[in-house]
Amino acid sequence: MTRRDFDPAEVLPDGRPAASARLFDPAGGGPWRGVVEGAALAGPVTVLAYGTDQPGEGPPWHVHPYDETFVVLEGRARFFVGEAVIEAAAGSVLLGPRGVPHRFENLGPGRLQTLDIHHAPRWIQTNL
């Protein structure tokens, strides 16, 4: 598919170099696999990796002052976002709007692995 959504001549580079950081060690344990804050890459988003093999487990109720996008990479999850309950499987993408408390849990069987994109250069969270 050929796309031409904008004219590249109208978007000038801002001088930032390409950057990289390690999100997690694949051999590491625990559900919170890692975080790369956008500030470390001079970028506008922070990325977290979360994974658990235990059905029913997941992060506690919490809230952010910015949007969060969840990408389910593996397994099945139940998301609680404000009053909404959404079941999602590998390949699903969900939005947690800023200021709306949320959490999710592994529905099993097997591993739940998510990539959580925080729309801010640093991770800011209040657990409820």
PDB file of C-alpha atoms in Angstrom:
ATOM      1  CA  MET A   1       0.000   0.000   0.000  1.00  0.00           C
ATOM      2  CA  THR A   2       1.377   3.394  -0.984  1.00  0.00           C
ATOM      3  CA  ARG A   3       0.686   6.205   1.464  1.00  0.00           C
ATOM      4  CA  ARG A   4       1.344   9.887   1.162  1.00  0.00           C
ATOM      5  CA  ASP A   5      -0.231  11.481   4.231  1.00  0.00           C
ATOM      6  CA  PHE A   6       1.967  14.585   4.213  1.00  0.00           C
ATOM      7  CA  ASP A   7       4.651  16.332   2.191  1.00  0.00           C
ATOM      8  CA  PRO A   8       8.057  15.453   3.725  1.00  0.00           C
ATOM      9  CA  ALA A   9       9.458  18.774   2.468  1.00  0.00           C
ATOM     10  CA  GLU A  10       7.115  20.549   4.916  1.00  0.00           C
ATOM     11  CA  VAL A  11       8.406  18.730   8.029  1.00  0.00           C
ATOM     12  CA  LEU A  12      11.944  19.671   9.004  1.00  0.00           C
ATOM     13  CA  PRO A  13      14.036  17.592  11.435  1.00  0.00           C
ATOM     14  CA  ASP A  14      14.327  19.227  14.861  1.00  0.00           C
ATOM     15  CA  GLY A  15      17.944  18.225  15.435  1.00  0.00           C
ATOM     16  CA  ARG A  16      17.378  15.364  17.868  1.00  0.00           C
ATOM     17  CA  PRO A  17      19.565  12.338  17.209  1.00  0.00           C
ATOM     18  CA  ALA A  18      18.180   8.811  17.010  1.00  0.00           C
ATOM     19  CA  ALA A  19      18.198   7.250  20.489  1.00  0.00           C
ATOM     20  CA  SER A  20      17.667   3.843  22.049  1.00  0.00           C
ATOM     21  CA  ALA A  21      17.193   2.297  25.475  1.00  0.00           C
ATOM     22  CA  ARG A  22      16.566  -1.213  26.756  1.00  0.00           C
ATOM     23  CA  LEU A  23      12.966  -1.738  27.901  1.00  0.00           C
ATOM     24  CA  PHE A  24      13.487  -5.102  29.613  1.00  0.00           C
ATOM     25  CA  ASP A  25      15.725  -8.123  29.931  1.00  0.00           C
ATOM     26  CA  PRO A  26      13.869 -11.075  28.388  1.00  0.00           C
ATOM     27  CA  ALA A  27      15.421 -13.366  31.005  1.00  0.00           C
ATOM     28  CA  GLY A  28      14.244 -11.163  33.892  1.00  0.00           C
ATOM     29  CA  GLY A  29      11.381 -12.099  36.178  1.00  0.00           C
ATOM     30  CA  GLY A  30       8.457 -10.333  37.788  1.00  0.00           C
ATOM     31  CA  PRO A  31       5.432  -8.702  36.218  1.00  0.00           C
ATOM     32  CA  TRP A  32       6.906  -5.217  35.782  1.00  0.00           C
ATOM     33  CA  ARG A  33       9.429  -5.959  33.098  1.00  0.00           C
ATOM     34  CA  GLY A  34      10.691  -2.414  32.514  1.00  0.00           C
ATOM     35  CA  VAL A  35      10.141   1.217  31.688  1.00  0.00           C
ATOM     36  CA  VAL A  36      11.727   3.692  29.305  1.00  0.00           C
ATOM     37  CA  GLU A  37      10.717   7.256  30.002  1.00  0.00           C
ATOM     38  CA  GLY A  38      10.336   9.446  26.962  1.00  0.00           C
ATOM     39  CA  ALA A  39      12.678  12.003  28.511  1.00  0.00           C
ATOM     40  CA  ALA A  40      15.520   9.442  28.253  1.00  0.00           C
ATOM     41  CA  LEU A  41      15.018   9.409  24.480  1.00  0.00           C
ATOM     42  CA  ALA A  42      14.067  13.094  24.117  1.00  0.00           C
ATOM     43  CA  GLY A  43      10.605  11.872  23.112  1.00  0.00           C
ATOM     44  CA  PRO A  44       7.002  12.571  24.125  1.00  0.00           C
ATOM     45  CA  VAL A  45       5.927   9.103  25.363  1.00  0.00           C
ATOM     46  CA  THR A  46       6.950   6.677  28.113  1.00  0.00           C
ATOM     47  CA  VAL A  47       6.778   2.922  27.452  1.00  0.00           C
ATOM     48  CA  LEU A  48       6.238   0.190  30.058  1.00  0.00           C
ATOM     49  CA  ALA A  49       6.235  -3.579  29.672  1.00  0.00           C
ATOM     50  CA  TYR A  50       3.985  -5.655  31.946  1.00  0.00           C
ATOM     51  CA  GLY A  51       3.560  -9.415  31.957  1.00  0.00           C
ATOM     52  CA  THR A  52       2.245 -12.092  34.290  1.00  0.00           C
ATOM     53  CA  ASP A  53       1.540 -15.793  34.062  1.00  0.00           C
ATOM     54  CA  GLN A  54      -0.959 -15.739  36.955  1.00  0.00           C
ATOM     55  CA  PRO A  55      -4.670 -15.425  36.102  1.00  0.00           C
ATOM     56  CA  GLY A  56      -6.341 -12.691  38.140  1.00  0.00           C
ATOM     57  CA  GLU A  57      -3.134 -10.684  38.608  1.00  0.00           C
ATOM     58  CA  GLY A  58      -2.539  -7.194  37.294  1.00  0.00           C
ATOM     59  CA  PRO A  59      -1.720  -3.667  38.388  1.00  0.00           C
ATOM     60  CA  PRO A  60      -3.814  -1.993  41.119  1.00  0.00           C
ATOM     61  CA  TRP A  61      -6.399   0.734  40.496  1.00  0.00           C
ATOM     62  CA  HIS A  62      -4.492   3.839  39.499  1.00  0.00           C
ATOM     63  CA  VAL A  63      -4.825   7.065  37.540  1.00  0.00           C
ATOM     64  CA  HIS A  64      -2.605   9.293  35.378  1.00  0.00           C
ATOM     65  CA  PRO A  65      -2.826  12.984  34.395  1.00  0.00           C
ATOM     66  CA  TYR A  66      -2.416  11.928  30.728  1.00  0.00           C
ATOM     67  CA  ASP A  67      -3.819   9.282  28.359  1.00  0.00           C
ATOM     68  CA  GLU A  68      -2.478   5.727  28.391  1.00  0.00           C
ATOM     69  CA  THR A  69      -2.659   3.332  25.447  1.00  0.00           C
ATOM     70  CA  PHE A  70      -2.500  -0.406  26.132  1.00  0.00           C
ATOM     71  CA  VAL A  71      -1.357  -2.934  23.534  1.00  0.00           C
ATOM     72  CA  VAL A  72      -2.079  -6.577  24.376  1.00  0.00           C
ATOM     73  CA  LEU A  73       0.820  -8.528  22.879  1.00  0.00           C
ATOM     74  CA  GLU A  74       0.032 -11.958  24.304  1.00  0.00           C
ATOM     75  CA  GLY A  75      -2.839 -13.584  26.198  1.00  0.00           C
ATOM     76  CA  ARG A  76      -6.207 -12.266  27.342  1.00  0.00           C
ATOM     77  CA  ALA A  77      -7.069  -9.460  29.764  1.00  0.00           C
ATOM     78  CA  ARG A  78     -10.015  -7.777  31.403  1.00  0.00           C
ATOM     79  CA  PHE A  79      -9.613  -3.997  31.586  1.00  0.00           C
ATOM     80  CA  PHE A  80     -11.531  -1.830  34.024  1.00  0.00           C
ATOM     81  CA  VAL A  81     -11.518   1.788  32.810  1.00  0.00           C
ATOM     82  CA  GLY A  82     -13.781   3.966  34.900  1.00  0.00           C
ATOM     83  CA  GLU A  83     -17.178   2.243  34.685  1.00  0.00           C
ATOM     84  CA  ALA A  84     -16.297   0.321  31.505  1.00  0.00           C
ATOM     85  CA  VAL A  85     -15.241  -3.334  31.514  1.00  0.00           C
ATOM     86  CA  ILE A  86     -13.494  -4.440  28.311  1.00  0.00           C
ATOM     87  CA  GLU A  87     -12.179  -7.902  27.507  1.00  0.00           C
ATOM     88  CA  ALA A  88      -9.210  -7.895  25.165  1.00  0.00           C
ATOM     89  CA  ALA A  89      -6.912 -10.449  23.547  1.00  0.00           C
ATOM     90  CA  ALA A  90      -3.552 -10.389  21.779  1.00  0.00           C
ATOM     91  CA  GLY A  91      -3.668  -7.766  19.055  1.00  0.00           C
ATOM     92  CA  SER A  92      -6.070  -5.460  20.898  1.00  0.00           C
ATOM     93  CA  VAL A  93      -5.364  -1.782  21.578  1.00  0.00           C
ATOM     94  CA  LEU A  94      -7.249   0.140  24.282  1.00  0.00           C
ATOM     95  CA  LEU A  95      -7.300   3.720  25.564  1.00  0.00           C
ATOM     96  CA  GLY A  96      -7.328   4.771  29.199  1.00  0.00           C
ATOM     97  CA  PRO A  97      -8.278   8.475  29.093  1.00  0.00           C
ATOM     98  CA  ARG A  98      -6.443  10.859  31.395  1.00  0.00           C
ATOM     99  CA  GLY A  99      -7.975  11.283  34.828  1.00  0.00           C
ATOM    100  CA  VAL A 100     -10.001   8.040  34.563  1.00  0.00           C
ATOM    101  CA  PRO A 101      -8.980   5.334  37.090  1.00  0.00           C
ATOM    102  CA  HIS A 102      -8.134   1.990  35.532  1.00  0.00           C
ATOM    103  CA  ARG A 103      -6.591  -1.421  36.030  1.00  0.00           C
ATOM    104  CA  PHE A 104      -6.402  -4.745  34.206  1.00  0.00           C
ATOM    105  CA  GLU A 105      -5.993  -8.416  35.033  1.00  0.00           C
ATOM    106  CA  ASN A 106      -4.843 -11.579  33.313  1.00  0.00           C
ATOM    107  CA  LEU A 107      -7.803 -13.731  32.262  1.00  0.00           C
ATOM    108  CA  GLY A 108      -5.589 -16.749  31.504  1.00  0.00           C
ATOM    109  CA  PRO A 109      -4.888 -19.352  30.630  1.00  0.00           C
ATOM    110  CA  GLY A 110      -1.213 -18.550  30.166  1.00  0.00           C
ATOM    111  CA  ARG A 111       0.784 -15.385  30.006  1.00  0.00           C
ATOM    112  CA  LEU A 112      -0.547 -11.857  29.644  1.00  0.00           C
ATOM    113  CA  GLN A 113       1.980  -9.456  28.106  1.00  0.00           C
ATOM    114  CA  THR A 114       1.178  -5.811  27.491  1.00  0.00           C
ATOM    115  CA  LEU A 115       2.996  -2.783  26.216  1.00  0.00           C
ATOM    116  CA  ASP A 116       1.686   0.318  27.989  1.00  0.00           C
ATOM    117  CA  ILE A 117       2.246   3.685  26.305  1.00  0.00           C
ATOM    118  CA  HIS A 118       2.041   6.688  28.613  1.00  0.00           C
ATOM    119  CA  HIS A 119       1.428   9.875  26.655  1.00  0.00           C
ATOM    120  CA  ALA A 120       3.995  11.875  28.629  1.00  0.00           C
ATOM    121  CA  PRO A 121       7.788  12.110  28.780  1.00  0.00           C
ATOM    122  CA  ARG A 122       7.775  10.678  32.319  1.00  0.00           C
ATOM    123  CA  TRP A 123       5.715   8.125  34.226  1.00  0.00           C
ATOM    124  CA  ILE A 124       3.347   9.837  36.668  1.00  0.00           C
ATOM    125  CA  GLN A 125       0.877   7.667  38.594  1.00  0.00           C
ATOM    126  CA  THR A 126      -1.271   7.698  41.718  1.00  0.00           C
ATOM    127  CA  ASN A 127      -2.405   4.305  43.056  1.00  0.00           C
ATOM    128  CA  LEU A 128      -5.922   4.343  44.501  1.00  0.00           C
TER     129      LEU A 128
END
